[in-house]
CSV table of C-alpha atoms in Angstrom, one decimal:
chain,number,residue,atom,x,y,z
F,1,MET,CA,-22.7,87.9,-49.4
F,2,ILE,CA,-23.2,91.4,-50.5
F,3,SER,CA,-26.1,93.8,-50.6
F,4,VAL,CA,-27.7,94.5,-53.9
F,5,LYS,CA,-28.1,98.2,-54.8
F,6,LYS,CA,-31.0,97.8,-57.2
F,7,ASN,CA,-33.7,96.4,-55.0
F,8,ASN,CA,-36.9,97.6,-56.6
F,9,ILE,CA,-38.8,94.4,-57.6
F,10,GLU,CA,-40.6,96.0,-60.5
F,11,THR,CA,-37.5,97.5,-61.9
F,12,ARG,CA,-35.5,94.3,-61.6
F,13,LEU,CA,-38.4,92.2,-63.0
F,14,ALA,CA,-38.6,94.6,-66.1
F,15,ASP,CA,-34.8,94.4,-66.5
F,16,ALA,CA,-34.9,90.6,-66.5
F,17,ARG,CA,-37.7,90.4,-69.0
F,18,GLU,CA,-35.9,92.8,-71.3
F,19,GLU,CA,-32.7,90.8,-71.0
F,20,LEU,CA,-34.5,87.6,-71.9
F,21,ALA,CA,-36.0,89.3,-75.0
F,22,ASP,CA,-32.6,90.5,-76.0
F,23,VAL,CA,-31.0,87.1,-75.6
F,24,LYS,CA,-33.6,85.6,-77.8
F,25,LYS,CA,-32.9,88.2,-80.5
F,26,PHE,CA,-29.1,87.9,-80.4
F,27,PRO,CA,-28.1,86.7,-83.9
F,28,ASP,CA,-27.2,83.0,-84.0
F,29,SER,CA,-24.6,83.7,-86.8
F,30,GLU,CA,-22.8,86.3,-84.6
F,31,PHE,CA,-22.6,84.0,-81.6
F,32,VAL,CA,-21.4,81.0,-83.7
F,33,GLY,CA,-18.8,83.3,-85.3
F,34,ILE,CA,-17.4,84.4,-82.0
F,35,ILE,CA,-17.2,80.8,-80.7
F,36,LYS,CA,-15.4,79.7,-83.9
F,37,GLU,CA,-13.0,82.7,-83.8
F,38,LEU,CA,-12.1,82.1,-80.1
F,39,GLY,CA,-11.6,78.3,-80.7
F,40,PHE,CA,-11.6,77.5,-76.9
F,41,ARG,CA,-10.4,74.1,-75.8
F,42,CYS,CA,-10.6,72.9,-72.2
F,43,GLU,CA,-7.2,71.7,-70.8
F,44,LEU,CA,-8.7,69.9,-67.8
F,45,CYS,CA,-7.1,72.2,-65.2
F,46,ALA,CA,-10.2,72.1,-63.0
F,47,ARG,CA,-9.6,75.7,-61.9
F,48,CYS,CA,-13.2,76.6,-62.9
F,49,CYS,CA,-14.3,74.1,-60.2
F,50,THR,CA,-12.7,76.2,-57.4
F,51,LYS,CA,-13.3,79.6,-55.8
F,52,GLU,CA,-9.9,80.6,-57.2
F,53,PHE,CA,-11.8,81.1,-60.4
F,54,ASN,CA,-15.6,81.0,-59.8
F,55,ASP,CA,-17.7,82.3,-57.0
F,56,HIS,CA,-20.4,79.6,-57.0
F,57,VAL,CA,-22.3,77.1,-59.1
F,58,PHE,CA,-25.9,78.3,-59.5
F,59,LEU,CA,-28.4,75.5,-59.9
F,60,LEU,CA,-31.5,75.7,-62.2
F,61,ASP,CA,-34.5,73.9,-60.8
F,62,ALA,CA,-33.8,70.9,-63.1
F,63,ASP,CA,-30.2,70.8,-61.9
F,64,LEU,CA,-31.4,70.8,-58.2
F,65,ALA,CA,-33.7,67.8,-58.8
F,66,VAL,CA,-30.7,65.8,-60.1
F,67,ILE,CA,-28.3,66.9,-57.5
F,68,ARG,CA,-30.7,66.1,-54.6
F,69,GLN,CA,-30.9,62.5,-55.9
F,70,ILE,CA,-27.1,62.3,-55.8
F,71,ASN,CA,-26.6,64.0,-52.4
F,72,PRO,CA,-29.3,66.2,-50.9
F,73,ASP,CA,-26.8,67.7,-48.4
F,74,SER,CA,-24.6,69.1,-51.2
F,75,VAL,CA,-26.6,72.3,-51.8
F,76,THR,CA,-27.0,75.6,-50.0
F,77,PRO,CA,-28.9,78.8,-50.8
F,78,ALA,CA,-27.1,80.7,-53.5
F,79,PRO,CA,-25.1,83.7,-52.2
F,80,TYR,CA,-26.0,87.4,-52.7
F,81,TYR,CA,-29.6,87.2,-51.5
F,82,GLU,CA,-31.7,89.5,-53.6
F,83,PHE,CA,-34.2,90.7,-50.9
F,84,CYS,CA,-34.7,91.0,-47.1
F,85,ASP,CA,-38.1,91.9,-45.6
F,86,GLN,CA,-38.6,94.0,-42.5
F,87,LYS,CA,-38.7,90.9,-40.3
F,88,GLY,CA,-35.2,90.0,-41.3
F,89,ARG,CA,-36.0,87.1,-43.6
F,90,PHE,CA,-34.0,86.7,-46.8
F,91,TYR,CA,-35.1,85.7,-50.3
F,92,VAL,CA,-32.9,84.2,-53.0
F,93,SER,CA,-33.5,83.0,-56.5
F,94,GLY,CA,-32.1,79.4,-56.1
F,95,TYR,CA,-29.6,77.0,-54.7
F,96,ALA,CA,-25.8,76.6,-55.3
F,97,LEU,CA,-23.4,73.7,-54.8
F,98,LYS,CA,-21.6,73.7,-51.5
F,99,THR,CA,-17.8,73.9,-51.5
F,100,LYS,CA,-15.1,72.3,-49.5
F,101,PRO,CA,-13.0,74.2,-47.0
F,102,ASP,CA,-10.3,74.8,-49.7
F,103,GLY,CA,-12.9,76.4,-51.9
F,104,SER,CA,-13.2,73.6,-54.4
F,105,CYS,CA,-16.6,72.1,-55.5
F,106,ILE,CA,-18.0,69.4,-53.2
F,107,PHE,CA,-18.0,67.0,-56.2
F,108,LEU,CA,-14.3,67.6,-57.2
F,109,GLU,CA,-11.8,64.9,-56.4
F,110,ASN,CA,-8.2,64.9,-57.7
F,111,LYS,CA,-9.1,67.6,-60.2
F,112,ARG,CA,-11.9,65.5,-61.7
F,113,CYS,CA,-15.7,65.9,-61.4
F,114,THR,CA,-17.2,62.8,-59.8
F,115,ILE,CA,-20.7,63.5,-61.3
F,116,TYR,CA,-19.5,64.6,-64.7
F,117,ASP,CA,-22.3,62.8,-66.6
F,118,ARG,CA,-24.9,64.5,-64.3
F,119,ARG,CA,-23.1,67.8,-63.8
F,120,PRO,CA,-25.2,71.1,-63.6
F,121,SER,CA,-26.2,73.0,-66.7
F,122,ILE,CA,-23.8,75.9,-66.0
F,123,CYS,CA,-20.9,73.4,-65.8
F,124,ARG,CA,-21.9,72.0,-69.2
F,125,VAL,CA,-21.7,75.3,-71.0
F,126,TYR,CA,-18.9,77.0,-69.1
F,127,PRO,CA,-16.9,79.1,-70.0
F,128,TYR,CA,-19.4,80.2,-72.7
F,129,MET,CA,-22.1,82.8,-71.8
F,130,LEU,CA,-24.5,85.1,-73.5
F,131,HIS,CA,-25.5,88.0,-71.3
F,132,ARG,CA,-24.6,91.7,-70.7
F,133,GLU,CA,-21.9,92.3,-68.1
F,134,ALA,CA,-19.7,95.2,-67.1
F,135,ASP,CA,-16.0,95.0,-67.9
F,136,ASP,CA,-13.2,96.3,-65.7
F,137,SER,CA,-14.0,99.8,-66.8
F,138,GLY,CA,-17.7,99.6,-66.1
F,139,ASN,CA,-18.7,99.3,-69.7
F,140,VAL,CA,-21.8,97.1,-70.1
F,141,ASP,CA,-21.9,95.0,-73.2
F,142,TRP,CA,-22.5,91.5,-74.4
F,143,ARG,CA,-20.1,88.9,-73.1
F,144,GLN,CA,-19.7,85.5,-74.7
F,145,MET,CA,-16.7,84.0,-72.8
F,146,SER,CA,-15.8,83.9,-69.1
F,147,GLY,CA,-12.2,84.2,-68.0
F,148,LEU,CA,-10.9,85.0,-71.4
F,149,ASN,CA,-7.2,84.0,-71.7
F,150,GLU,CA,-7.1,82.8,-68.1
F,151,HIS,CA,-7.6,79.1,-68.7
F,152,GLY,CA,-7.8,76.6,-71.5
F,153,SER,CA,-6.3,77.1,-75.0
F,154,TYR,CA,-7.6,79.2,-77.8
F,155,TYR,CA,-7.7,79.5,-81.6
F,156,SER,CA,-8.2,75.8,-82.0
F,157,GLU,CA,-10.1,74.5,-85.1
F,158,LEU,CA,-13.8,74.0,-84.3
F,159,ASP,CA,-16.1,72.7,-87.0
F,160,ASP,CA,-19.4,74.5,-87.7
F,161,SER,CA,-21.6,71.8,-86.1
F,162,GLU,CA,-19.6,72.0,-82.8
F,163,CYS,CA,-19.9,75.8,-82.7
F,164,GLU,CA,-23.6,75.7,-83.5
F,165,ALA,CA,-24.2,73.1,-80.7
F,166,ILE,CA,-22.2,75.2,-78.2
F,167,ALA,CA,-24.3,78.3,-79.2
F,168,GLN,CA,-27.5,76.4,-78.9
F,169,ASP,CA,-26.7,75.0,-75.4
F,170,THR,CA,-25.4,78.3,-74.1
F,171,ARG,CA,-28.5,80.2,-75.3
F,172,ALA,CA,-30.7,77.5,-73.8
F,173,TYR,CA,-29.0,77.9,-70.4
F,174,GLU,CA,-29.2,81.7,-70.4
F,175,GLU,CA,-32.9,81.6,-71.3
F,176,ALA,CA,-33.6,79.0,-68.6
F,177,TYR,CA,-31.7,81.1,-66.0
F,178,LEU,CA,-33.5,84.3,-66.9
F,179,ARG,CA,-36.9,82.5,-66.8
F,180,GLN,CA,-36.1,81.3,-63.3
F,181,ILE,CA,-35.0,84.8,-62.2
F,182,ILE,CA,-38.2,86.2,-63.7
F,183,GLY,CA,-40.3,83.6,-61.8
F,184,PHE,CA,-38.4,84.5,-58.6
F,185,PHE,CA,-39.2,88.2,-58.9
F,186,GLU,CA,-42.8,87.5,-59.7
F,187,ALA,CA,-43.1,85.1,-56.7
F,188,VAL,CA,-41.4,87.7,-54.3
F,189,LYS,CA,-43.7,90.4,-55.6
F,190,ALA,CA,-46.8,88.3,-55.0
F,191,HIS,CA,-45.6,87.1,-51.6
F,192,PHE,CA,-44.7,90.7,-50.4
F,193,GLN,CA,-48.1,92.1,-51.6
F,194,LYS,CA,-50.0,89.2,-49.9
F,195,ASN,CA,-48.2,89.5,-46.6
F,196,ASP,CA,-47.7,93.3,-46.5
F,197,LEU,CA,-43.9,92.9,-46.7
F,198,LYS,CA,-41.2,95.0,-48.3
F,199,HIS,CA,-37.5,94.9,-48.9
F,200,VAL,CA,-35.5,96.9,-46.3
F,201,GLN,CA,-31.9,97.5,-47.1
F,202,SER,CA,-30.9,98.6,-43.5
F,203,VAL,CA,-32.3,95.3,-42.1
F,204,TYR,CA,-30.5,93.4,-44.8
F,205,ASP,CA,-27.2,95.0,-44.0
F,206,ARG,CA,-27.6,94.7,-40.2
F,207,ARG,CA,-28.6,91.0,-40.3
F,208,ILE,CA,-25.7,90.1,-42.6
F,209,ARG,CA,-23.2,91.9,-40.3
F,210,GLU,CA,-24.6,90.0,-37.3
F,211,PHE,CA,-24.5,86.7,-39.1
F,212,LEU,CA,-20.9,87.2,-40.2
F,213,LYS,CA,-20.0,87.9,-36.6
F,214,GLY,CA,-21.7,84.7,-35.5
F,215,LYS,CA,-24.4,86.5,-33.6
F,216,CYS,CA,-27.5,85.1,-35.4
F,217,GLU,CA,-28.8,82.6,-37.8
F,218,LEU,CA,-30.3,83.5,-41.1
F,219,GLU,CA,-33.8,82.4,-42.3
F,220,VAL,CA,-33.6,82.2,-46.1
F,221,PHE,CA,-36.5,81.5,-48.4
F,222,VAL,CA,-35.1,79.8,-51.5
F,223,TYR,CA,-37.0,79.9,-54.8
F,224,PHE,CA,-37.8,76.5,-56.3
F,225,LYS,CA,-40.5,75.5,-58.8
F,226,GLY,CA,-42.6,78.6,-58.3
F,227,GLY,CA,-42.6,78.7,-54.5
F,228,PHE,CA,-40.2,79.1,-51.6
F,229,GLU,CA,-38.4,76.6,-49.4
F,230,LYS,CA,-37.2,77.8,-46.0
F,231,TYR,CA,-33.6,77.2,-45.2
F,232,ASN,CA,-31.9,78.1,-41.9
F,233,LEU,CA,-28.2,79.0,-41.9
């Protein structure tokens, strides 16, 4: 868990809305061309299902509904809570899958997904992405592939229909994710205004330090379907 430097709700809400508008405007032909040029093929290494390669599996609301039917105890608040009010309560934009002690996904067995036909949206589109992200030098630009040259094989022949389907599914995920983030910011804003609350970074940092030292529990409000669910860690 880390603190987030940019904690002004209005600013972050505006940024998310701008990002959604920009994703919608990103040319289909350019995205399809990049997918075709990269020619990525999965080699079933399962590294993407472990913390060796990915931090966490974020769940959209639709994903959470499915996962709870499979195993309601397999989810936890997503890390990197966005806000903490002056009373020490945290707020986060959704849930994530739990991991095993070795860092692998709770649903991974013998390097195979045990819920493959019902896996979350991000697992279906990975390693494709369509959002702005900083590179190792801090340059922010569009990124269309995660872990380039670190897994899978490249420059395979992909037909146009396959590339178009990948582009469509990836764009749909990115748009759904941003709509959930926007809904979260709007809900936090309304909740804070109604209850005379505000984000306090010093409280955030202190509570996280105490939690990591085992000195306290955390009360986390997780965004789901327009409201918040309370979760104690």
